[in-house]
mmCIF file of C-alpha atoms and ligand atoms in Angstrom:
data_model
loop_
_atom_site.group_PDB
_atom_site.id
_atom_site.type_symbol
_atom_site.label_atom_id
_atom_site.label_comp_id
_atom_site.label_asym_id
_atom_site.label_seq_id
_atom_site.Cartn_x
_atom_site.Cartn_y
_atom_site.Cartn_z
ATOM 1 C CA MET A 1 -19.272 -5.587 -31.006
ATOM 2 C CA ALA A 2 -15.956 -4.986 -32.720
ATOM 3 C CA ILE A 3 -12.719 -6.168 -31.121
ATOM 4 C CA ILE A 4 -10.533 -3.268 -30.004
ATOM 5 C CA LEU A 5 -6.938 -3.904 -31.054
ATOM 6 C CA ASP A 6 -5.388 -2.501 -27.894
ATOM 7 C CA GLY A 7 -1.811 -1.494 -28.673
ATOM 8 C CA LYS A 8 -1.277 0.168 -25.329
ATOM 9 C CA SER A 9 -1.823 -3.021 -23.289
ATOM 10 C CA LEU A 10 0.241 -5.170 -25.649
ATOM 11 C CA ALA A 11 3.128 -2.662 -25.599
ATOM 12 C CA LEU A 12 3.120 -2.628 -21.778
ATOM 13 C CA ALA A 13 3.170 -6.432 -21.603
ATOM 14 C CA VAL A 14 6.078 -6.638 -24.081
ATOM 15 C CA GLU A 15 8.014 -4.016 -22.100
ATOM 16 C CA GLU A 16 7.854 -6.261 -19.020
ATOM 17 C CA GLU A 17 9.532 -9.065 -20.998
ATOM 18 C CA LEU A 18 12.128 -6.678 -22.432
ATOM 19 C CA LYS A 19 13.149 -5.477 -18.943
ATOM 20 C CA VAL A 20 14.244 -9.023 -18.073
ATOM 21 C CA GLU A 21 16.197 -9.409 -21.329
ATOM 22 C CA VAL A 22 17.962 -6.033 -20.915
ATOM 23 C CA GLU A 23 19.019 -6.982 -17.375
ATOM 24 C CA ARG A 24 20.570 -10.184 -18.729
ATOM 25 C CA ILE A 25 22.384 -8.261 -21.478
ATOM 26 C CA LYS A 26 23.714 -5.657 -19.022
ATOM 27 C CA VAL A 27 25.177 -8.357 -16.765
ATOM 28 C CA LYS A 28 26.974 -9.990 -19.719
ATOM 29 C CA LEU A 29 28.234 -6.741 -21.289
ATOM 30 C CA GLY A 30 29.027 -4.859 -18.077
ATOM 31 C CA PHE A 31 27.219 -1.771 -19.397
ATOM 32 C CA ALA A 32 23.806 -0.698 -20.668
ATOM 33 C CA PRO A 33 23.797 -0.486 -24.490
ATOM 34 C CA ALA A 34 22.303 2.684 -25.946
ATOM 35 C CA LEU A 35 19.808 3.756 -28.545
ATOM 36 C CA ALA A 36 21.225 6.898 -30.164
ATOM 37 C CA THR A 37 18.674 9.365 -31.486
ATOM 38 C CA ILE A 38 19.611 12.228 -33.773
ATOM 39 C CA LEU A 39 17.370 15.268 -33.700
ATOM 40 C CA VAL A 40 18.015 17.938 -36.325
ATOM 41 C CA GLY A 41 16.374 21.316 -35.715
ATOM 42 C CA ASP A 42 13.769 22.192 -33.092
ATOM 43 C CA ASP A 43 10.430 20.980 -34.484
ATOM 44 C CA MET A 44 8.243 20.672 -31.370
ATOM 45 C CA ALA A 45 6.512 17.416 -32.393
ATOM 46 C CA SER A 46 9.919 15.814 -33.117
ATOM 47 C CA VAL A 47 11.261 16.960 -29.720
ATOM 48 C CA THR A 48 8.246 15.316 -28.047
ATOM 49 C CA TYR A 49 8.718 12.048 -29.985
ATOM 50 C CA VAL A 50 12.449 11.930 -29.170
ATOM 51 C CA ASN A 51 11.738 12.444 -25.457
ATOM 52 C CA MET A 52 9.046 9.723 -25.524
ATOM 53 C CA LYS A 53 11.553 7.292 -27.069
ATOM 54 C CA ALA A 54 14.214 8.143 -24.450
ATOM 55 C CA LYS A 55 11.659 7.504 -21.687
ATOM 56 C CA ALA A 56 10.717 4.154 -23.238
ATOM 57 C CA CYS A 57 14.427 3.173 -23.278
ATOM 58 C CA ALA A 58 14.722 4.095 -19.592
ATOM 59 C CA ARG A 59 11.636 2.015 -18.718
ATOM 60 C CA VAL A 60 13.282 -1.173 -20.003
ATOM 61 C CA GLY A 61 16.779 -0.293 -18.704
ATOM 62 C CA LEU A 62 18.419 0.746 -21.986
ATOM 63 C CA ASP A 63 20.661 3.782 -22.110
ATOM 64 C CA SER A 64 19.789 6.524 -24.577
ATOM 65 C CA LYS A 65 21.881 9.151 -26.199
ATOM 66 C CA ILE A 66 20.351 12.186 -27.894
ATOM 67 C CA VAL A 67 22.461 14.004 -30.488
ATOM 68 C CA LYS A 68 20.978 17.456 -31.144
ATOM 69 C CA LEU A 69 22.013 19.261 -34.310
ATOM 70 C CA LEU A 70 21.170 22.717 -35.651
ATOM 71 C CA SER A 71 18.596 23.069 -38.433
ATOM 72 C CA THR A 72 21.401 24.519 -40.596
ATOM 73 C CA THR A 73 23.252 21.157 -40.528
ATOM 74 C CA THR A 74 24.239 19.919 -43.999
ATOM 75 C CA THR A 75 23.759 16.408 -45.370
ATOM 76 C CA GLU A 76 27.546 15.825 -45.184
ATOM 77 C CA GLU A 77 27.714 16.941 -41.534
ATOM 78 C CA LEU A 78 24.780 14.728 -40.620
ATOM 79 C CA ILE A 79 26.317 11.696 -42.342
ATOM 80 C CA LYS A 80 29.545 12.358 -40.391
ATOM 81 C CA GLU A 81 27.557 12.204 -37.109
ATOM 82 C CA ILE A 82 25.848 8.988 -38.235
ATOM 83 C CA ASN A 83 29.238 7.439 -39.033
ATOM 84 C CA LYS A 84 30.496 8.306 -35.542
ATOM 85 C CA LEU A 85 27.545 6.399 -34.073
ATOM 86 C CA ASN A 86 28.032 3.523 -36.553
ATOM 87 C CA ASN A 87 31.533 3.115 -35.074
ATOM 88 C CA ASP A 88 30.566 3.564 -31.401
ATOM 89 C CA ASN A 89 30.458 0.138 -29.689
ATOM 90 C CA SER A 90 28.267 1.402 -26.833
ATOM 91 C CA VAL A 91 25.515 2.242 -29.365
ATOM 92 C CA CYS A 92 23.471 -0.738 -30.567
ATOM 93 C CA GLY A 93 20.740 1.205 -32.396
ATOM 94 C CA ILE A 94 20.499 4.479 -34.315
ATOM 95 C CA LEU A 95 17.381 6.501 -35.016
ATOM 96 C CA LEU A 96 17.313 9.620 -37.160
ATOM 97 C CA GLN A 97 14.127 11.505 -36.233
ATOM 98 C CA HIS A 98 11.918 12.066 -39.297
ATOM 99 C CA PRO A 99 11.389 14.578 -40.830
ATOM 100 C CA VAL A 100 14.751 16.342 -41.075
ATOM 101 C CA PRO A 101 14.753 20.010 -42.168
ATOM 102 C CA ARG A 102 14.335 20.730 -45.867
ATOM 103 C CA GLY A 103 17.687 20.997 -47.594
ATOM 104 C CA ILE A 104 18.992 17.772 -46.024
ATOM 105 C CA ASP A 105 18.929 14.635 -48.173
ATOM 106 C CA GLU A 106 17.008 12.437 -45.726
ATOM 107 C CA ARG A 107 17.245 9.314 -47.899
ATOM 108 C CA ALA A 108 21.073 9.603 -48.112
ATOM 109 C CA CYS A 109 21.209 9.981 -44.320
ATOM 110 C CA PHE A 110 18.878 7.023 -43.673
ATOM 111 C CA ASP A 111 21.025 4.945 -46.017
ATOM 112 C CA ALA A 112 24.180 5.941 -44.109
ATOM 113 C CA ILE A 113 22.911 4.134 -40.991
ATOM 114 C CA ASP A 114 24.675 0.785 -40.494
ATOM 115 C CA VAL A 115 22.069 -1.917 -41.327
ATOM 116 C CA ASP A 116 23.048 -3.754 -38.129
ATOM 117 C CA LYS A 117 22.055 -0.661 -36.107
ATOM 118 C CA ASP A 118 19.000 0.318 -38.207
ATOM 119 C CA VAL A 119 16.482 -0.456 -35.451
ATOM 120 C CA ASP A 120 13.938 1.989 -36.916
ATOM 121 C CA GLY A 121 14.061 0.136 -40.253
ATOM 122 C CA VAL A 122 14.594 3.130 -42.530
ATOM 123 C CA ASN A 123 17.603 2.083 -44.629
ATOM 124 C CA SER A 124 16.848 1.092 -48.267
ATOM 125 C CA GLN A 125 18.816 -2.122 -47.788
ATOM 126 C CA THR A 126 16.693 -2.942 -44.724
ATOM 127 C CA PHE A 127 13.540 -2.337 -46.776
ATOM 128 C CA GLY A 128 14.866 -4.533 -49.597
ATOM 129 C CA LYS A 129 15.675 -7.401 -47.248
ATOM 130 C CA MET A 130 12.276 -7.161 -45.546
ATOM 131 C CA SER A 131 10.546 -7.126 -48.936
ATOM 132 C CA MET A 132 12.449 -10.249 -50.010
ATOM 133 C CA GLY A 133 11.463 -12.045 -46.785
ATOM 134 C CA GLU A 134 15.065 -12.054 -45.490
ATOM 135 C CA GLU A 135 16.014 -11.459 -41.855
ATOM 136 C CA SER A 136 16.168 -7.724 -41.161
ATOM 137 C CA TYR A 137 14.914 -5.015 -38.902
ATOM 138 C CA TYR A 138 11.543 -3.575 -39.854
ATOM 139 C CA SER A 139 10.107 -0.122 -40.204
ATOM 140 C CA ALA A 140 8.782 0.523 -36.685
ATOM 141 C CA THR A 141 5.142 1.517 -37.292
ATOM 142 C CA PRO A 142 4.349 -1.266 -39.821
ATOM 143 C CA TYR A 143 6.093 -3.830 -37.627
ATOM 144 C CA GLY A 144 3.996 -2.641 -34.671
ATOM 145 C CA ILE A 145 0.843 -3.069 -36.780
ATOM 146 C CA MET A 146 1.814 -6.604 -37.841
ATOM 147 C CA ARG A 147 2.590 -7.615 -34.249
ATOM 148 C CA LEU A 148 -0.751 -6.221 -33.097
ATOM 149 C CA LEU A 149 -2.670 -8.113 -35.815
ATOM 150 C CA LYS A 150 -0.802 -11.314 -34.919
ATOM 151 C CA HIS A 151 -1.485 -10.880 -31.202
ATOM 152 C CA TYR A 152 -5.231 -10.712 -31.901
ATOM 153 C CA ASN A 153 -5.081 -13.653 -34.352
ATOM 154 C CA ILE A 154 -6.442 -11.579 -37.220
ATOM 155 C CA ASP A 155 -6.652 -13.873 -40.243
ATOM 156 C CA LEU A 156 -4.683 -12.322 -43.116
ATOM 157 C CA VAL A 157 -4.299 -15.164 -45.615
ATOM 158 C CA GLY A 158 -6.052 -14.391 -48.909
ATOM 159 C CA LYS A 159 -7.640 -11.217 -47.532
ATOM 160 C CA HIS A 160 -7.816 -8.041 -49.578
ATOM 161 C CA ALA A 161 -5.805 -5.378 -47.736
ATOM 162 C CA VAL A 162 -6.121 -1.784 -48.911
ATOM 163 C CA VAL A 163 -3.375 0.568 -47.738
ATOM 164 C CA VAL A 164 -4.143 4.266 -48.164
ATOM 165 C CA GLY A 165 -0.775 6.061 -48.307
ATOM 166 C CA ARG A 166 2.577 5.141 -49.833
ATOM 167 C CA SER A 167 5.235 6.816 -47.674
ATOM 168 C CA ALA A 168 8.615 5.145 -47.256
ATOM 169 C CA ILE A 169 8.174 4.778 -43.477
ATOM 170 C CA LEU A 170 4.591 3.562 -43.436
ATOM 171 C CA GLY A 171 2.491 2.908 -46.560
ATOM 172 C CA LYS A 172 5.097 1.043 -48.637
ATOM 173 C CA PRO A 173 6.546 -1.144 -45.869
ATOM 174 C CA ILE A 174 3.141 -2.130 -44.409
ATOM 175 C CA ALA A 175 2.008 -3.078 -47.933
ATOM 176 C CA MET A 176 5.072 -5.337 -48.338
ATOM 177 C CA MET A 177 4.569 -6.892 -44.900
ATOM 178 C CA LEU A 178 0.897 -7.632 -45.607
ATOM 179 C CA LEU A 179 1.907 -9.139 -48.950
ATOM 180 C CA GLY A 180 4.478 -11.264 -47.102
ATOM 181 C CA ALA A 181 1.643 -12.415 -44.842
ATOM 182 C CA ASP A 182 -0.317 -13.626 -47.914
ATOM 183 C CA CYS A 183 -2.774 -10.746 -48.234
ATOM 184 C CA THR A 184 -3.756 -9.476 -51.675
ATOM 185 C CA VAL A 185 -2.665 -5.859 -51.418
ATOM 186 C CA THR A 186 -3.854 -2.649 -53.077
ATOM 187 C CA ILE A 187 -1.898 0.554 -52.394
ATOM 188 C CA CYS A 188 -3.799 3.826 -52.805
ATOM 189 C CA HIS A 189 -2.436 7.379 -52.849
ATOM 190 C CA SER A 190 -3.404 10.933 -53.737
ATOM 191 C CA LYS A 191 -3.705 10.147 -57.470
ATOM 192 C CA THR A 192 -5.833 7.010 -57.011
ATOM 193 C CA ASN A 193 -9.173 7.052 -58.853
ATOM 194 C CA ASN A 194 -12.325 5.697 -57.194
ATOM 195 C CA LEU A 195 -10.822 5.364 -53.710
ATOM 196 C CA GLU A 196 -14.242 4.813 -52.149
ATOM 197 C CA ALA A 197 -15.056 1.927 -54.511
ATOM 198 C CA ILE A 198 -11.695 0.273 -53.792
ATOM 199 C CA LEU A 199 -12.176 0.647 -50.047
ATOM 200 C CA ARG A 200 -15.603 -1.026 -50.286
ATOM 201 C CA THR A 201 -13.843 -4.222 -51.415
ATOM 202 C CA ALA A 202 -11.347 -4.246 -48.522
ATOM 203 C CA ASP A 203 -11.239 -6.898 -45.815
ATOM 204 C CA ILE A 204 -8.463 -4.957 -44.096
ATOM 205 C CA VAL A 205 -7.961 -1.191 -44.336
ATOM 206 C CA VAL A 206 -4.801 0.627 -43.281
ATOM 207 C CA GLY A 207 -5.187 4.403 -42.973
ATOM 208 C CA ALA A 208 -1.779 6.047 -43.502
ATOM 209 C CA VAL A 209 -2.804 9.342 -45.070
ATOM 210 C CA GLY A 210 -2.109 12.068 -42.506
ATOM 211 C CA ARG A 211 -5.558 13.681 -42.866
ATOM 212 C CA ALA A 212 -7.944 13.730 -39.924
ATOM 213 C CA LYS A 213 -10.929 11.327 -40.269
ATOM 214 C CA PHE A 214 -10.351 11.201 -44.031
ATOM 215 C CA ILE A 215 -11.633 7.618 -44.528
ATOM 216 C CA LYS A 216 -15.371 7.525 -43.834
ATOM 217 C CA SER A 217 -16.955 4.543 -42.112
ATOM 218 C CA GLU A 218 -19.722 4.392 -44.763
ATOM 219 C CA TRP A 219 -17.046 3.598 -47.389
ATOM 220 C CA LEU A 220 -16.196 0.343 -45.571
ATOM 221 C CA LYS A 221 -17.799 -3.077 -45.826
ATOM 222 C CA PRO A 222 -19.297 -4.825 -42.798
ATOM 223 C CA GLY A 223 -16.773 -6.975 -40.942
ATOM 224 C CA VAL A 224 -13.718 -5.015 -42.118
ATOM 225 C CA VAL A 225 -10.592 -4.853 -39.934
ATOM 226 C CA VAL A 226 -9.543 -1.212 -39.564
ATOM 227 C CA VAL A 227 -5.964 -0.234 -38.783
ATOM 228 C CA ASP A 228 -5.755 3.492 -38.242
ATOM 229 C CA ALA A 229 -2.088 4.498 -38.334
ATOM 230 C CA GLY A 230 -2.864 8.197 -38.610
ATOM 231 C CA TYR A 231 -2.254 10.638 -35.834
ATOM 232 C CA ASN A 232 -3.533 14.152 -36.378
ATOM 233 C CA GLU A 233 -4.246 17.292 -34.432
ATOM 234 C CA GLY A 234 -7.032 16.779 -31.900
ATOM 235 C CA ASN A 235 -5.848 13.202 -31.138
ATOM 236 C CA VAL A 236 -7.704 11.746 -34.131
ATOM 237 C CA GLY A 237 -6.611 9.266 -36.754
ATOM 238 C CA ASP A 238 -7.107 9.031 -40.523
ATOM 239 C CA VAL A 239 -10.320 6.987 -40.240
ATOM 240 C CA ASP A 240 -13.618 8.361 -38.969
ATOM 241 C CA LEU A 241 -14.048 5.974 -36.060
ATOM 242 C CA ASP A 242 -17.298 7.488 -34.733
ATOM 243 C CA ASN A 243 -19.564 4.615 -35.900
ATOM 244 C CA ILE A 244 -16.875 2.029 -36.458
ATOM 245 C CA ASP A 245 -18.082 -0.308 -33.731
ATOM 246 C CA SER A 246 -21.199 -1.160 -35.762
ATOM 247 C CA ILE A 247 -19.291 -1.816 -39.022
ATOM 248 C CA ALA A 248 -15.843 -3.282 -38.303
ATOM 249 C CA SER A 249 -15.042 -6.685 -36.820
ATOM 250 C CA ALA A 250 -11.904 -5.186 -35.248
ATOM 251 C CA TYR A 251 -10.190 -1.794 -35.160
ATOM 252 C CA THR A 252 -7.282 0.092 -33.634
ATOM 253 C CA PRO A 253 -8.374 3.011 -31.443
ATOM 254 C CA VAL A 254 -6.707 6.424 -31.667
ATOM 255 C CA PRO A 255 -4.978 7.011 -29.329
ATOM 256 C CA GLY A 256 -3.930 3.674 -27.849
ATOM 257 C CA GLY A 257 -3.721 1.518 -30.987
ATOM 258 C CA VAL A 258 -0.859 1.841 -33.463
ATOM 259 C CA GLY A 259 1.007 4.676 -31.676
ATOM 260 C CA PRO A 260 2.203 2.701 -28.601
ATOM 261 C CA MET A 261 3.176 -0.227 -30.859
ATOM 262 C CA THR A 262 5.492 2.009 -32.917
ATOM 263 C CA ILE A 263 7.727 2.950 -29.987
ATOM 264 C CA ASN A 264 7.457 -0.609 -28.706
ATOM 265 C CA SER A 265 8.798 -1.974 -32.016
ATOM 266 C CA LEU A 266 11.703 0.435 -31.888
ATOM 267 C CA ILE A 267 12.581 -0.640 -28.338
ATOM 268 C CA LEU A 268 12.101 -4.344 -29.145
ATOM 269 C CA GLN A 269 14.443 -4.085 -32.143
ATOM 270 C CA THR A 270 16.992 -2.110 -30.078
ATOM 271 C CA VAL A 271 16.986 -4.891 -27.464
ATOM 272 C CA ASN A 272 17.406 -7.456 -30.271
ATOM 273 C CA ALA A 273 20.397 -5.461 -31.556
ATOM 274 C CA ALA A 274 21.818 -5.371 -28.010
ATOM 275 C CA SER A 275 21.378 -9.162 -27.719
ATOM 276 C CA LYS A 276 23.522 -9.531 -30.836
ATOM 277 C CA LEU A 277 26.365 -7.614 -29.085
ATOM 278 C CA ILE A 278 26.720 -10.407 -26.526
ATOM 279 C CA GLN A 279 26.792 -13.027 -29.284
ATOM 280 C CA LYS A 280 29.775 -11.322 -31.000
HETATM 281 P P1 NAP B 301 3.057 11.152 -45.605
HETATM 282 O O1 NAP B 301 4.505 10.892 -45.839
HETATM 283 O O2 NAP B 301 2.559 12.553 -45.657
HETATM 284 O O3 NAP B 301 2.238 10.263 -46.647
HETATM 285 C C1 NAP B 301 0.855 10.414 -46.773
HETATM 286 C C2 NAP B 301 0.358 9.526 -47.881
HETATM 287 O O4 NAP B 301 -1.049 9.738 -48.001
HETATM 288 C C3 NAP B 301 0.993 9.832 -49.237
HETATM 289 O O5 NAP B 301 1.402 8.636 -49.862
HETATM 290 C C4 NAP B 301 -0.131 10.514 -50.005
HETATM 291 O O6 NAP B 301 -0.141 10.217 -51.405
HETATM 292 C C5 NAP B 301 -1.366 9.878 -49.378
HETATM 293 N N1 NAP B 301 -2.518 10.774 -49.555
HETATM 294 C C6 NAP B 301 -2.603 12.088 -49.299
HETATM 295 N N2 NAP B 301 -3.812 12.555 -49.656
HETATM 296 C C7 NAP B 301 -4.510 11.511 -50.144
HETATM 297 C C8 NAP B 301 -5.804 11.362 -50.691
HETATM 298 N N3 NAP B 301 -6.648 12.386 -50.824
HETATM 299 N N4 NAP B 301 -6.196 10.137 -51.094
HETATM 300 C C9 NAP B 301 -5.377 9.073 -50.977
HETATM 301 N N5 NAP B 301 -4.107 9.169 -50.488
HETATM 302 C C10 NAP B 301 -3.695 10.367 -50.072
HETATM 303 O O7 NAP B 301 2.596 10.596 -44.189
HETATM 304 P P2 NAP B 301 3.175 9.398 -43.276
HETATM 305 O O8 NAP B 301 4.465 9.809 -42.682
HETATM 306 O O9 NAP B 301 3.088 8.102 -44.005
HETATM 307 O O10 NAP B 301 2.082 9.413 -42.111
HETATM 308 C C11 NAP B 301 0.726 9.125 -42.350
HETATM 309 C C12 NAP B 301 -0.053 9.240 -41.060
HETATM 310 O O11 NAP B 301 0.459 8.302 -40.127
HETATM 311 C C13 NAP B 301 0.073 10.598 -40.354
HETATM 312 O O12 NAP B 301 -1.157 10.880 -39.704
HETATM 313 C C14 NAP B 301 1.143 10.388 -39.317
HETATM 314 O O13 NAP B 301 1.003 11.244 -38.195
HETATM 315 C C15 NAP B 301 0.850 8.972 -38.935
HETATM 316 N N6 NAP B 301 1.987 8.247 -38.358
HETATM 317 C C16 NAP B 301 1.767 7.681 -37.156
HETATM 318 C C17 NAP B 301 2.773 6.986 -36.546
HETATM 319 C C18 NAP B 301 2.492 6.356 -35.224
HETATM 320 O O14 NAP B 301 3.399 5.938 -34.559
HETATM 321 N N7 NAP B 301 1.216 6.282 -34.833
HETATM 322 C C19 NAP B 301 4.019 6.851 -37.159
HETATM 323 C C20 NAP B 301 4.209 7.433 -38.429
HETATM 324 C C21 NAP B 301 3.177 8.140 -39.021
HETATM 325 P P3 NAP B 301 1.007 10.727 -52.419
HETATM 326 O O15 NAP B 301 2.164 9.796 -52.214
HETATM 327 O O16 NAP B 301 0.390 10.605 -53.751
HETATM 328 O O17 NAP B 301 1.333 12.146 -52.023
#
């Protein structure tokens, strides 16, 4: 029987610890620090994610501030809003909900976020520091994956990890984190040749493709650890998990695996940023 890497239970347990820490911070500061979330446009999935993040803040006692902007907002206007939050002492973390409407330079906006408030780990400088093994915040989904693997004592040293997907928020940072944890890492993408053959050599597979059940269980070798970061219509991930129990040694379910750990990482890093306010 494969081990189920249960992100939901771990996230709940961590939230209990964070509640205590937030209470301590509030007493010292005299106010509840806030996570500020910027939502540009009215994409329904983004609205749902932003509301879920605000609820998670409330559960641990953090304040949250949602800045809603029209889809016609320009890059310059958005950067102006980010700068306001960079200079607001009641805000300890800033999250710009991805994706922003076409026409906005998302990278320029991510890079405008103060690195000390980049609790979603999207700034290029944050990525650079993480890649060099320096202290930094981390991209939320990959950090959630790494914490989940650590919690279940999954052995990473010397293992061949294959990451399918190379996005800036998921594929690239998880590849760097696995490399930092002494895996041998292969990154695959839409132009990769012989994906199936590469996957057959993987000890650890990370699905970060954005295509429902794209990675087939028969492409995987017995004993593989499967991390399914995908979340697609119909509540299914990027890996076909139907027979996974008989092949993998451990896997993340969808839902209940990587998803809860993503929001949990964001909240954890926001609390860490708030803790730094009382040290100033
Ligand atoms: P993305 O930006 O669309 O990137 C998808 C990646 O998959 C790209 O690098 C693309 O390659 C690669 N790809 C597409 N077709 C492929 C193919 N046939 N073979 C191999 N690689 C292929 O997506 P994302 O933002 O990283 O998200 C990926 C998945 O994770 C989605 O299902 C998303 O919903 C999910 N996600 C979940 C969470 C969570 O909290 N659970 C958070 C973030 C994302 P190219 O670069 O060559 O185009």
